[in-house]
Coordinates of N, CA, C and O in Angstrom, one line a residue:
R698 N 37.4 -19.2 -55.0 CA 38.2 -19.1 -53.7 C 37.7 -18.0 -52.8 O 37.7 -18.1 -51.6
G699 N 37.2 -16.9 -53.4 CA 36.7 -15.8 -52.6 C 35.2 -15.8 -52.4 O 34.6 -14.8 -52.0
D700 N 34.6 -16.9 -52.7 CA 33.1 -17.1 -52.5 C 32.4 -16.0 -53.3 O 31.4 -15.4 -52.9
K701 N 32.9 -15.7 -54.5 CA 32.2 -14.7 -55.4 C 31.4 -15.4 -56.4 O 31.6 -16.5 -56.8
K702 N 30.4 -14.7 -56.9 CA 29.5 -15.2 -57.9 C 30.0 -15.0 -59.3 O 29.5 -15.6 -60.2
S703 N 30.9 -14.1 -59.5 CA 31.5 -13.8 -60.8 C 33.0 -13.5 -60.7 O 33.5 -13.2 -59.6
V704 N 33.6 -13.5 -61.8 CA 35.0 -13.2 -61.9 C 35.2 -11.8 -62.4 O 34.6 -11.4 -63.4
S705 N 36.0 -11.0 -61.7 CA 36.2 -9.6 -62.2 C 37.7 -9.4 -62.7 O 38.5 -10.4 -62.6
L706 N 38.0 -8.2 -63.1 CA 39.3 -7.9 -63.6 C 40.4 -8.2 -62.5 O 41.5 -8.6 -62.8
K707 N 40.0 -8.0 -61.2 CA 41.0 -8.2 -60.1 C 41.4 -9.6 -60.0 O 42.6 -9.9 -59.8
E708 N 40.5 -10.6 -60.3 CA 40.8 -12.0 -60.2 C 41.8 -12.4 -61.4 O 42.7 -13.2 -61.2
F709 N 41.6 -11.7 -62.5 CA 42.5 -12.0 -63.7 C 43.9 -11.4 -63.3 O 44.9 -12.1 -63.6
E710 N 43.9 -10.3 -62.7 CA 45.2 -9.7 -62.3 C 45.9 -10.6 -61.3 O 47.1 -10.9 -61.4
N711 N 45.2 -11.1 -60.3 CA 45.8 -12.0 -59.3 C 46.3 -13.3 -60.0 O 47.3 -13.8 -59.6
A712 N 45.5 -13.8 -60.9 CA 45.9 -15.0 -61.6 C 47.2 -14.8 -62.4 O 48.1 -15.6 -62.4
T713 N 47.3 -13.7 -63.1 CA 48.5 -13.3 -63.9 C 49.7 -13.2 -62.9 O 50.8 -13.8 -63.2
E714 N 49.6 -12.5 -61.8 CA 50.7 -12.4 -60.9 C 51.1 -13.8 -60.3 O 52.2 -14.1 -60.1
R715 N 50.1 -14.6 -60.1 CA 50.4 -16.0 -59.5 C 51.2 -16.8 -60.5 O 52.1 -17.5 -60.2
V716 N 50.9 -16.7 -61.8 CA 51.6 -17.4 -62.9 C 53.0 -16.8 -63.0 O 54.0 -17.6 -63.1
I717 N 53.2 -15.5 -63.0 CA 54.5 -14.9 -63.1 C 55.4 -15.1 -61.9 O 56.5 -15.5 -62.1
G718 N 54.8 -14.8 -60.7 CA 55.7 -14.8 -59.6 C 55.4 -15.9 -58.6 O 56.2 -16.2 -57.7
G719 N 54.3 -16.6 -58.7 CA 53.9 -17.6 -57.7 C 52.9 -17.1 -56.7 O 52.4 -16.0 -56.8
I720 N 52.6 -17.9 -55.8 CA 51.6 -17.6 -54.8 C 52.2 -16.5 -53.8 O 53.4 -16.6 -53.4
E721 N 51.4 -15.6 -53.4 CA 51.9 -14.6 -52.5 C 52.3 -15.2 -51.2 O 51.6 -16.1 -50.6
Q722 N 53.4 -14.8 -50.7 CA 54.0 -15.4 -49.4 C 53.9 -14.4 -48.3 O 54.1 -13.2 -48.5
K723 N 53.8 -14.8 -47.1 CA 53.8 -14.0 -46.0 C 55.1 -14.1 -45.3 O 55.2 -14.5 -44.1
K724 N 56.2 -13.9 -46.0 CA 57.6 -14.0 -45.5 C 57.8 -12.9 -44.5 O 57.4 -11.7 -44.7
V725 N 58.5 -13.2 -43.4 CA 58.9 -12.2 -42.5 C 60.2 -11.6 -43.0 O 61.2 -12.3 -43.1
M726 N 60.2 -10.3 -43.3 CA 61.3 -9.6 -43.8 C 61.6 -8.4 -42.9 O 60.6 -7.8 -42.4
T727 N 62.8 -8.1 -42.7 CA 63.2 -6.9 -42.0 C 62.9 -5.7 -42.8 O 62.7 -5.8 -44.0
F728 N 62.8 -4.5 -42.2 CA 62.5 -3.3 -42.9 C 63.7 -3.0 -43.9 O 63.4 -2.6 -45.0
E729 N 64.9 -3.3 -43.5 CA 66.1 -3.1 -44.4 C 66.0 -4.0 -45.7 O 66.3 -3.6 -46.8
E730 N 65.5 -5.3 -45.5 CA 65.3 -6.2 -46.6 C 64.2 -5.6 -47.6 O 64.4 -5.6 -48.8
R731 N 63.1 -5.2 -47.0 CA 62.0 -4.6 -47.8 C 62.5 -3.4 -48.5 O 62.2 -3.2 -49.7
K732 N 63.3 -2.6 -47.8 CA 63.8 -1.3 -48.5 C 64.7 -1.6 -49.6 O 64.6 -1.0 -50.7
T733 N 65.6 -2.6 -49.4 CA 66.5 -3.0 -50.5 C 65.7 -3.5 -51.7 O 66.0 -3.2 -52.9
V734 N 64.7 -4.4 -51.5 CA 63.8 -4.9 -52.6 C 63.1 -3.7 -53.3 O 63.0 -3.7 -54.5
A735 N 62.6 -2.8 -52.5 CA 61.9 -1.6 -53.1 C 62.8 -0.8 -54.0 O 62.4 -0.5 -55.1
Y736 N 64.0 -0.5 -53.6 CA 64.9 0.2 -54.4 C 65.4 -0.6 -55.6 O 65.6 0.0 -56.7
H737 N 65.6 -1.9 -55.4 CA 65.9 -2.8 -56.5 C 64.9 -2.7 -57.6 O 65.2 -2.5 -58.8
E738 N 63.6 -2.9 -57.2 CA 62.5 -3.0 -58.2 C 62.3 -1.6 -58.8 O 62.0 -1.5 -60.0
A739 N 62.5 -0.5 -58.0 CA 62.4 0.8 -58.6 C 63.5 1.1 -59.6 O 63.2 1.8 -60.6
G740 N 64.6 0.5 -59.4 CA 65.7 0.7 -60.4 C 65.4 0.0 -61.7 O 65.6 0.6 -62.8
H741 N 64.8 -1.2 -61.7 CA 64.3 -1.8 -62.9 C 63.3 -0.9 -63.6 O 63.3 -0.6 -64.8
A742 N 62.3 -0.4 -62.8 CA 61.2 0.3 -63.4 C 61.6 1.7 -64.0 O 61.2 2.0 -65.1
V743 N 62.5 2.4 -63.3 CA 62.9 3.7 -63.8 C 63.8 3.5 -65.0 O 63.7 4.2 -66.0
A744 N 64.7 2.5 -65.0 CA 65.5 2.2 -66.2 C 64.6 1.9 -67.4 O 64.7 2.5 -68.5
G745 N 63.6 1.0 -67.2 CA 62.7 0.7 -68.3 C 61.9 1.9 -68.8 O 61.6 2.0 -70.0
W746 N 61.5 2.7 -67.9 CA 60.6 3.9 -68.3 C 61.4 4.8 -69.2 O 60.8 5.4 -70.1
F747 N 62.7 5.0 -69.0 CA 63.4 6.0 -69.8 C 64.2 5.4 -71.0 O 64.9 6.1 -71.7
L748 N 64.1 4.1 -71.2 CA 64.8 3.4 -72.3 C 63.8 3.3 -73.5 O 62.7 2.8 -73.3
E749 N 64.2 3.8 -74.6 CA 63.4 3.9 -75.8 C 62.8 2.5 -76.3 O 61.7 2.5 -76.7
N750 N 63.6 1.5 -76.2 CA 63.1 0.2 -76.7 C 62.7 -0.8 -75.7 O 62.6 -2.0 -76.0
S751 N 62.4 -0.4 -74.5 CA 61.9 -1.4 -73.5 C 60.4 -1.5 -73.5 O 59.7 -0.5 -74.0
N752 N 59.9 -2.6 -73.0 CA 58.4 -2.8 -73.0 C 57.8 -1.9 -71.9 O 58.5 -1.6 -70.9
P753 N 56.6 -1.5 -72.1 CA 55.9 -0.6 -71.1 C 55.7 -1.3 -69.8 O 55.4 -2.5 -69.7
L754 N 56.0 -0.6 -68.7 CA 55.8 -1.1 -67.3 C 54.3 -1.2 -67.1 O 53.6 -0.3 -67.3
L755 N 53.9 -2.4 -66.6 CA 52.5 -2.6 -66.3 C 52.2 -2.5 -64.8 O 51.3 -1.9 -64.3
K756 N 53.1 -3.2 -64.0 CA 52.9 -3.2 -62.5 C 54.3 -3.5 -61.9 O 55.1 -4.2 -62.4
I757 N 54.4 -3.0 -60.6 CA 55.6 -3.3 -59.9 C 55.2 -3.6 -58.4 O 54.2 -2.9 -57.9
T758 N 55.8 -4.5 -57.8 CA 55.4 -4.9 -56.5 C 56.6 -5.4 -55.7 O 57.6 -5.9 -56.3
I759 N 56.5 -5.3 -54.4 CA 57.5 -5.9 -53.5 C 56.9 -6.9 -52.6 O 57.4 -7.2 -51.5
I760 N 55.8 -7.5 -53.0 CA 55.2 -8.6 -52.3 C 56.0 -9.9 -52.6 O 56.0 -10.3 -53.8
P761 N 56.5 -10.6 -51.6 CA 57.2 -11.9 -51.9 C 56.3 -12.9 -52.5 O 55.1 -13.0 -52.2
R762 N 56.9 -13.7 -53.4 CA 56.1 -14.8 -54.1 C 56.8 -16.1 -53.9 O 58.0 -16.2 -53.6
S763 N 56.0 -17.2 -54.1 CA 56.5 -18.6 -53.9 C 57.6 -19.0 -54.8 O 58.4 -19.9 -54.5
K764 N 57.8 -18.4 -56.0 CA 58.8 -18.8 -56.9 C 60.2 -18.2 -56.5 O 61.1 -18.3 -57.3
G765 N 60.2 -17.6 -55.4 CA 61.5 -17.1 -54.9 C 61.7 -15.6 -55.0 O 62.7 -15.1 -54.4
S766 N 60.9 -15.0 -55.7 CA 61.1 -13.5 -55.9 C 60.6 -12.8 -54.7 O 59.5 -13.1 -54.1
L767 N 61.3 -11.7 -54.3 CA 60.8 -10.9 -53.2 C 60.1 -9.7 -53.7 O 59.6 -8.9 -53.0
G768 N 59.9 -9.6 -55.0 CA 59.2 -8.5 -55.7 C 59.5 -8.7 -57.2 O 60.3 -9.5 -57.6
F769 N 58.7 -8.0 -58.0 CA 59.0 -8.1 -59.5 C 58.3 -6.9 -60.2 O 57.4 -6.2 -59.6
A770 N 58.8 -6.6 -61.3 CA 58.3 -5.6 -62.2 C 57.7 -6.3 -63.4 O 58.3 -7.2 -64.0
Q771 N 56.4 -6.1 -63.7 CA 55.7 -6.8 -64.8 C 55.6 -5.8 -66.0 O 55.1 -4.7 -65.8
Y772 N 56.0 -6.2 -67.1 CA 56.0 -5.4 -68.3 C 55.0 -5.9 -69.3 O 54.7 -7.1 -69.4
L773 N 54.4 -5.0 -70.1 CA 53.5 -5.4 -71.2 C 54.4 -5.9 -72.3 O 55.0 -5.1 -73.0
P774 N 54.3 -7.2 -72.6 CA 55.2 -7.7 -73.7 C 54.7 -7.3 -75.1 O 53.5 -7.3 -75.3
E775 N 55.6 -7.1 -76.0 CA 55.2 -6.8 -77.3 C 54.9 -8.2 -78.0 O 55.5 -9.2 -77.6
E776 N 54.0 -8.2 -78.9 CA 53.6 -9.4 -79.6 C 54.6 -9.6 -80.8 O 54.2 -9.7 -81.9
L777 N 55.9 -9.6 -80.4 CA 57.0 -9.7 -81.5 C 57.7 -11.1 -81.3 O 57.8 -11.6 -80.2
S778 N 58.1 -11.6 -82.4 CA 59.0 -12.7 -82.4 C 60.4 -12.4 -82.9 O 61.3 -13.2 -82.9
L779 N 60.5 -11.1 -83.4 CA 61.8 -10.6 -83.9 C 62.2 -9.4 -83.1 O 61.4 -8.5 -82.9
Y780 N 63.4 -9.4 -82.5 CA 63.9 -8.3 -81.8 C 65.1 -7.7 -82.5 O 66.0 -8.5 -82.9
H781 N 65.2 -6.4 -82.5 CA 66.4 -5.8 -83.0 C 67.5 -5.6 -81.9 O 67.1 -5.8 -80.7
R782 N 68.7 -5.4 -82.3 CA 69.8 -5.3 -81.3 C 69.5 -4.3 -80.2 O 69.8 -4.5 -79.1
E783 N 68.9 -3.1 -80.6 CA 68.7 -2.1 -79.6 C 67.7 -2.5 -78.5 O 67.8 -2.2 -77.4
A784 N 66.7 -3.3 -78.9 CA 65.7 -3.8 -78.0 C 66.4 -4.8 -77.0 O 66.1 -4.8 -75.8
L785 N 67.3 -5.7 -77.5 CA 68.0 -6.6 -76.7 C 68.9 -5.9 -75.7 O 69.0 -6.3 -74.6
I786 N 69.6 -4.9 -76.2 CA 70.5 -4.1 -75.3 C 69.7 -3.4 -74.2 O 70.1 -3.4 -73.1
D787 N 68.5 -2.9 -74.6 CA 67.7 -2.3 -73.5 C 67.1 -3.3 -72.5 O 66.9 -3.0 -71.3
M788 N 66.9 -4.5 -73.0 CA 66.5 -5.6 -72.0 C 67.6 -5.8 -71.0 O 67.4 -6.0 -69.8
I789 N 68.9 -5.8 -71.5 CA 70.0 -5.9 -70.6 C 70.1 -4.8 -69.6 O 70.2 -5.0 -68.4
K790 N 69.9 -3.6 -70.1 CA 69.9 -2.4 -69.2 C 68.8 -2.4 -68.1 O 69.1 -2.1 -67.0
V791 N 67.6 -2.8 -68.5 CA 66.5 -2.9 -67.6 C 66.9 -3.9 -66.5 O 66.7 -3.7 -65.3
A792 N 67.4 -5.1 -66.9 CA 67.7 -6.1 -66.0 C 68.8 -5.7 -65.0 O 68.8 -6.1 -63.9
L793 N 69.7 -4.9 -65.5 CA 70.8 -4.4 -64.6 C 70.3 -3.3 -63.7 O 71.0 -3.0 -62.7
G794 N 69.2 -2.7 -64.0 CA 68.7 -1.5 -63.2 C 68.6 -1.8 -61.7 O 68.8 -0.9 -60.9
G795 N 68.1 -3.0 -61.4 CA 67.9 -3.3 -59.9 C 69.3 -3.4 -59.2 O 69.4 -2.8 -58.1
R796 N 70.2 -4.1 -59.7 CA 71.5 -4.2 -59.1 C 72.2 -2.8 -59.0 O 72.8 -2.4 -58.0
I797 N 72.1 -2.0 -60.0 CA 72.7 -0.7 -60.0 C 72.1 0.2 -59.0 O 72.7 0.9 -58.3
S798 N 70.7 0.1 -58.8 CA 70.0 0.9 -57.8 C 70.5 0.5 -56.4 O 70.7 1.4 -55.6
E799 N 70.7 -0.7 -56.2 CA 71.2 -1.2 -54.9 C 72.6 -0.5 -54.6 O 72.9 0.0 -53.5
Q800 N 73.5 -0.5 -55.6 CA 74.8 0.0 -55.5 C 74.7 1.5 -55.2 O 75.5 2.1 -54.4
I801 N 73.8 2.2 -55.9 CA 73.7 3.7 -55.8 C 73.2 4.1 -54.4 O 73.8 5.0 -53.7
F802 N 72.2 3.4 -53.9 CA 71.6 3.8 -52.6 C 72.2 3.1 -51.4 O 72.0 3.6 -50.3
F803 N 72.8 2.0 -51.5 CA 73.3 1.2 -50.3 C 74.8 1.0 -50.3 O 75.3 0.4 -49.4
D804 N 75.5 1.4 -51.4 CA 76.9 1.1 -51.4 C 77.3 -0.3 -51.2 O 78.4 -0.7 -50.8
T805 N 76.4 -1.2 -51.5 CA 76.6 -2.7 -51.4 C 75.6 -3.3 -52.3 O 74.7 -2.7 -52.8
V806 N 75.8 -4.6 -52.5 CA 74.8 -5.4 -53.3 C 74.4 -6.6 -52.6 O 75.0 -7.1 -51.6
T807 N 73.3 -7.2 -53.0 CA 72.7 -8.4 -52.4 C 72.7 -9.5 -53.5 O 73.0 -9.3 -54.6
T808 N 72.2 -10.7 -53.0 CA 72.1 -11.8 -53.9 C 70.8 -11.7 -54.7 O 70.5 -12.5 -55.6
G809 N 70.0 -10.6 -54.5 CA 68.7 -10.4 -55.2 C 68.8 -10.3 -56.7 O 67.8 -10.5 -57.4
A810 N 69.9 -10.0 -57.2 CA 70.1 -9.8 -58.7 C 70.5 -11.0 -59.4 O 70.8 -10.9 -60.6
S811 N 70.6 -12.2 -58.8 CA 71.2 -13.4 -59.4 C 70.4 -13.8 -60.7 O 71.0 -14.1 -61.7
D812 N 69.1 -13.7 -60.6 CA 68.3 -14.1 -61.8 C 68.5 -13.0 -62.9 O 68.6 -13.3 -64.1
D813 N 68.6 -11.7 -62.5 CA 68.9 -10.7 -63.5 C 70.2 -10.9 -64.2 O 70.3 -10.7 -65.4
I814 N 71.2 -11.2 -63.4 CA 72.6 -11.4 -64.0 C 72.6 -12.6 -64.9 O 73.2 -12.5 -66.0
K815 N 71.9 -13.6 -64.6 CA 71.8 -14.8 -65.5 C 71.1 -14.4 -66.8 O 71.6 -14.7 -67.9
K816 N 70.0 -13.6 -66.7 CA 69.3 -13.1 -67.9 C 70.2 -12.2 -68.8 O 70.3 -12.4 -70.0
V817 N 70.9 -11.3 -68.1 CA 71.8 -10.4 -68.8 C 72.9 -11.2 -69.6 O 73.2 -10.9 -70.7
T818 N 73.5 -12.1 -68.9 CA 74.5 -13.0 -69.5 C 74.0 -13.7 -70.7 O 74.6 -13.8 -71.8
Q819 N 72.8 -14.3 -70.6 CA 72.2 -15.1 -71.7 C 71.9 -14.2 -72.9 O 72.2 -14.5 -74.1
I820 N 71.4 -13.0 -72.7 CA 71.1 -12.1 -73.8 C 72.4 -11.6 -74.5 O 72.5 -11.7 -75.7
A821 N 73.4 -11.2 -73.7 CA 74.7 -10.8 -74.2 C 75.4 -11.9 -75.0 O 75.9 -11.7 -76.1
Q822 N 75.3 -13.1 -74.5 CA 75.9 -14.3 -75.2 C 75.2 -14.5 -76.5 O 75.8 -14.8 -77.5
S823 N 73.9 -14.4 -76.5 CA 73.1 -14.6 -77.7 C 73.4 -13.6 -78.8 O 73.5 -13.9 -79.9
L824 N 73.6 -12.3 -78.3 CA 74.0 -11.3 -79.3 C 75.2 -11.6 -80.0 O 75.3 -11.4 -81.2
V825 N 76.2 -12.2 -79.3 CA 77.5 -12.5 -79.9 C 77.5 -13.9 -80.6 O 78.0 -14.0 -81.7
T826 N 76.9 -14.9 -80.0 CA 77.1 -16.3 -80.5 C 76.0 -16.8 -81.3 O 76.2 -17.8 -82.0
V827 N 74.8 -16.2 -81.2 CA 73.6 -16.8 -81.9 C 73.1 -15.9 -83.0 O 72.9 -16.3 -84.1
Y828 N 73.0 -14.6 -82.7 CA 72.3 -13.6 -83.6 C 73.2 -12.9 -84.6 O 72.7 -12.2 -85.4
G829 N 74.5 -13.1 -84.4 CA 75.4 -12.4 -85.3 C 75.4 -10.9 -85.2 O 75.5 -10.2 -86.2
M830 N 75.1 -10.4 -84.0 CA 74.9 -8.9 -83.8 C 76.2 -8.3 -83.1 O 76.0 -7.4 -82.3
N831 N 77.3 -8.9 -83.4 CA 78.6 -8.3 -82.9 C 79.5 -8.1 -84.0 O 79.8 -9.0 -84.8
D832 N 80.0 -6.8 -84.2 CA 80.8 -6.5 -85.3 C 82.1 -7.2 -85.4 O 82.6 -7.6 -86.4
K833 N 82.7 -7.5 -84.2 CA 84.0 -8.1 -84.2 C 83.9 -9.6 -84.6 O 84.8 -10.1 -85.4
L834 N 82.9 -10.3 -84.2 CA 82.8 -11.7 -84.5 C 82.0 -12.0 -85.7 O 82.0 -13.1 -86.3
G835 N 81.2 -11.1 -86.1 CA 80.5 -11.1 -87.4 C 79.3 -12.1 -87.4 O 78.8 -12.6 -86.4
L836 N 79.0 -12.5 -88.6 CA 77.8 -13.3 -88.9 C 78.1 -14.8 -88.9 O 77.9 -15.5 -89.9
V837 N 78.6 -15.2 -87.8 CA 78.9 -16.6 -87.6 C 78.2 -17.1 -86.3 O 78.2 -16.4 -85.3
S838 N 77.6 -18.3 -86.4 CA 77.0 -18.9 -85.2 C 78.0 -19.7 -84.5 O 78.7 -20.5 -85.1
Y839 N 78.1 -19.4 -83.2 CA 79.1 -20.2 -82.4 C 78.4 -21.1 -81.5 O 78.8 -21.5 -80.4
Q840 N 77.2 -21.6 -81.9 CA 76.4 -22.6 -81.2 C 76.9 -24.0 -81.6 O 77.5 -24.1 -82.6
G841 N 76.6 -24.9 -80.8 CA 77.0 -26.3 -81.1 C 78.1 -26.8 -80.2 O 78.6 -26.1 -79.4
G842 N 78.3 -28.0 -80.3 CA 79.3 -28.7 -79.5 C 78.7 -28.8 -78.1 O 77.5 -28.7 -77.8
N843 N 79.6 -28.9 -77.1 CA 79.2 -29.0 -75.7 C 80.3 -28.4 -74.8 O 81.2 -27.8 -75.3
E844 N 80.1 -28.5 -73.5 CA 81.1 -27.8 -72.6 C 82.5 -28.4 -72.7 O 83.5 -27.8 -72.4
Y845 N 82.6 -29.6 -73.2 CA 83.9 -30.3 -73.4 C 84.5 -30.1 -74.8 O 85.7 -30.2 -74.9
Q846 N 83.7 -29.9 -75.7 CA 84.2 -29.8 -77.1 C 83.4 -28.7 -77.8 O 82.2 -28.7 -78.1
K847 N 84.1 -27.6 -78.1 CA 83.6 -26.5 -78.7 C 83.9 -26.5 -80.2 O 84.8 -27.2 -80.6
M848 N 83.0 -25.9 -81.0 CA 83.2 -25.9 -82.5 C 84.1 -24.8 -82.9 O 84.1 -24.4 -84.1
Y849 N 84.9 -24.2 -82.0 CA 85.8 -23.1 -82.4 C 87.0 -23.1 -81.4 O 87.0 -23.8 -80.4
S850 N 88.0 -22.3 -81.8 CA 89.2 -22.3 -81.1 C 89.2 -21.6 -79.7 O 88.2 -20.9 -79.4
E851 N 90.2 -21.8 -78.9 CA 90.3 -21.2 -77.6 C 90.5 -19.6 -77.8 O 90.0 -18.9 -77.0
E852 N 91.1 -19.2 -78.9 CA 91.2 -17.8 -79.2 C 89.9 -17.2 -79.5 O 89.5 -16.1 -79.0
T853 N 89.0 -17.9 -80.2 CA 87.7 -17.4 -80.5 C 86.9 -17.4 -79.2 O 86.1 -16.5 -79.0
A854 N 87.0 -18.4 -78.4 CA 86.3 -18.5 -77.1 C 86.7 -17.3 -76.2 O 85.8 -16.7 -75.6
A855 N 88.0 -16.9 -76.2 CA 88.4 -15.7 -75.5 C 87.8 -14.5 -76.1 O 87.4 -13.6 -75.3
E856 N 87.7 -14.4 -77.4 CA 87.1 -13.2 -78.0 C 85.6 -13.1 -77.7 O 85.1 -12.0 -77.4
I857 N 84.9 -14.3 -77.7 CA 83.5 -14.3 -77.3 C 83.4 -13.8 -75.9 O 82.5 -12.9 -75.6
D858 N 84.2 -14.3 -75.0 CA 84.1 -13.9 -73.5 C 84.3 -12.4 -73.4 O 83.6 -11.7 -72.7
F859 N 85.3 -11.9 -74.2 CA 85.6 -10.4 -74.1 C 84.5 -9.6 -74.6 O 84.1 -8.6 -74.0
E860 N 83.9 -10.0 -75.8 CA 82.8 -9.2 -76.4 C 81.5 -9.3 -75.5 O 80.8 -8.3 -75.4
V861 N 81.2 -10.4 -74.9 CA 80.1 -10.6 -74.0 C 80.3 -9.6 -72.8 O 79.4 -8.9 -72.4
K862 N 81.4 -9.7 -72.2 CA 81.7 -8.8 -71.0 C 81.7 -7.3 -71.4 O 81.2 -6.5 -70.7
K863 N 82.2 -7.0 -72.6 CA 82.2 -5.6 -73.1 C 80.7 -5.1 -73.2 O 80.4 -4.0 -72.8
I864 N 79.8 -5.9 -73.8 CA 78.4 -5.5 -73.9 C 77.8 -5.3 -72.6 O 77.2 -4.2 -72.3
V865 N 78.1 -6.2 -71.6 CA 77.5 -6.0 -70.3 C 78.1 -4.8 -69.6 O 77.4 -4.0 -69.0
D866 N 79.4 -4.6 -69.7 CA 80.1 -3.5 -69.0 C 79.6 -2.1 -69.6 O 79.3 -1.2 -68.9
D867 N 79.4 -2.1 -71.0 CA 78.9 -0.8 -71.6 C 77.5 -0.6 -71.2 O 77.1 0.6 -70.8
C868 N 76.7 -1.6 -71.1 CA 75.3 -1.4 -70.7 C 75.2 -1.0 -69.2 O 74.4 -0.1 -68.9
Y869 N 76.1 -1.6 -68.4 CA 76.1 -1.2 -67.0 C 76.5 0.3 -66.8 O 75.8 1.0 -66.1
A870 N 77.5 0.8 -67.5 CA 77.9 2.2 -67.4 C 76.8 3.1 -67.9 O 76.6 4.1 -67.2
E871 N 76.2 2.8 -69.0 CA 75.1 3.7 -69.5 C 73.9 3.7 -68.6 O 73.3 4.7 -68.3
T872 N 73.6 2.5 -68.0 CA 72.4 2.4 -67.1 C 72.7 3.1 -65.8 O 71.9 3.8 -65.2
K873 N 73.9 3.0 -65.3 CA 74.3 3.7 -64.1 C 74.2 5.2 -64.2 O 73.7 5.9 -63.3
A874 N 74.7 5.7 -65.3 CA 74.6 7.1 -65.6 C 73.1 7.6 -65.6 O 72.8 8.6 -65.1
L875 N 72.3 6.8 -66.3 CA 70.8 7.1 -66.4 C 70.2 7.1 -65.0 O 69.5 8.1 -64.6
L876 N 70.5 6.1 -64.2 CA 69.8 6.0 -62.9 C 70.4 7.0 -61.9 O 69.6 7.5 -61.0
E877 N 71.6 7.4 -62.0 CA 72.2 8.4 -61.2 C 71.5 9.8 -61.5 O 71.2 10.6 -60.6
S878 N 71.1 10.0 -62.8 CA 70.5 11.2 -63.1 C 69.0 11.2 -62.7 O 68.3 12.2 -62.7
K879 N 68.4 10.0 -62.4 CA 67.0 9.9 -62.1 C 66.9 9.4 -60.6 O 65.9 8.8 -60.2
R880 N 67.9 9.7 -59.8 CA 68.0 9.3 -58.4 C 66.7 9.6 -57.6 O 66.2 8.8 -56.9
E881 N 66.2 10.9 -57.8 CA 65.1 11.3 -57.0 C 63.8 10.5 -57.4 O 63.0 10.2 -56.5
L882 N 63.7 10.2 -58.7 CA 62.5 9.4 -59.1 C 62.6 8.0 -58.5 O 61.5 7.4 -58.1
I883 N 63.7 7.4 -58.4 CA 63.9 6.0 -57.8 C 63.5 6.1 -56.4 O 62.8 5.2 -55.9
E884 N 64.0 7.1 -55.7 CA 63.7 7.3 -54.2 C 62.2 7.4 -54.0 O 61.6 6.8 -53.1
R885 N 61.5 8.2 -54.8 CA 60.1 8.4 -54.7 C 59.3 7.2 -54.9 O 58.3 6.8 -54.2
L886 N 59.7 6.4 -56.0 CA 59.0 5.2 -56.3 C 59.2 4.1 -55.2 O 58.3 3.5 -54.8
A887 N 60.5 4.0 -54.8 CA 60.8 3.0 -53.7 C 60.0 3.3 -52.4 O 59.4 2.4 -51.8
E888 N 59.9 4.6 -52.1 CA 59.1 5.0 -50.9 C 57.6 4.7 -51.1 O 57.0 4.2 -50.1
E889 N 57.1 4.9 -52.3 CA 55.7 4.5 -52.6 C 55.5 3.0 -52.4 O 54.5 2.6 -51.9
L890 N 56.5 2.2 -52.9 CA 56.3 0.8 -52.8 C 56.4 0.4 -51.3 O 55.6 -0.5 -50.9
L891 N 57.2 1.0 -50.5 CA 57.3 0.6 -49.1 C 56.0 1.0 -48.4 O 55.5 0.3 -47.5

């Protein structure tokens, strides 16, 4: 594509970004939109940096991509197929970091965190219903059935909902406290991204 005679590390990086986020887009964004995206991504990055069980941050960008993202943080994944509860909890916290950063710096939120919220919900539900990592519901799998017929009672469904929400709420409170204590770092990183 670039009329080059050989492939360098830069082309591999570009290819990785293209797979993760899609083709770079030349979207027209207002400065306020770019600023919101910068603080959102900085929130993810700072949360991940200070959480013991999160994957190392590799790259962060606010360049819009064709898969719909206006920016993303890329982490170096561990070559693991088994995750412990603490690692899953830290995944939730990192995912919440963007939304929390928006709330801290703008006193409002945007739709930019919709994929993050979906991911957070899936991880929290899996902790409770799949992995048996919830003390209250124990070592029982609540998978199976469908949306019309569940393999458990309405009371159990309500307990699952409560426990999932409690995990997310606890992670939210802990991540908000962390990011408020690292406010200056988020600002510096966001300004660097801009």
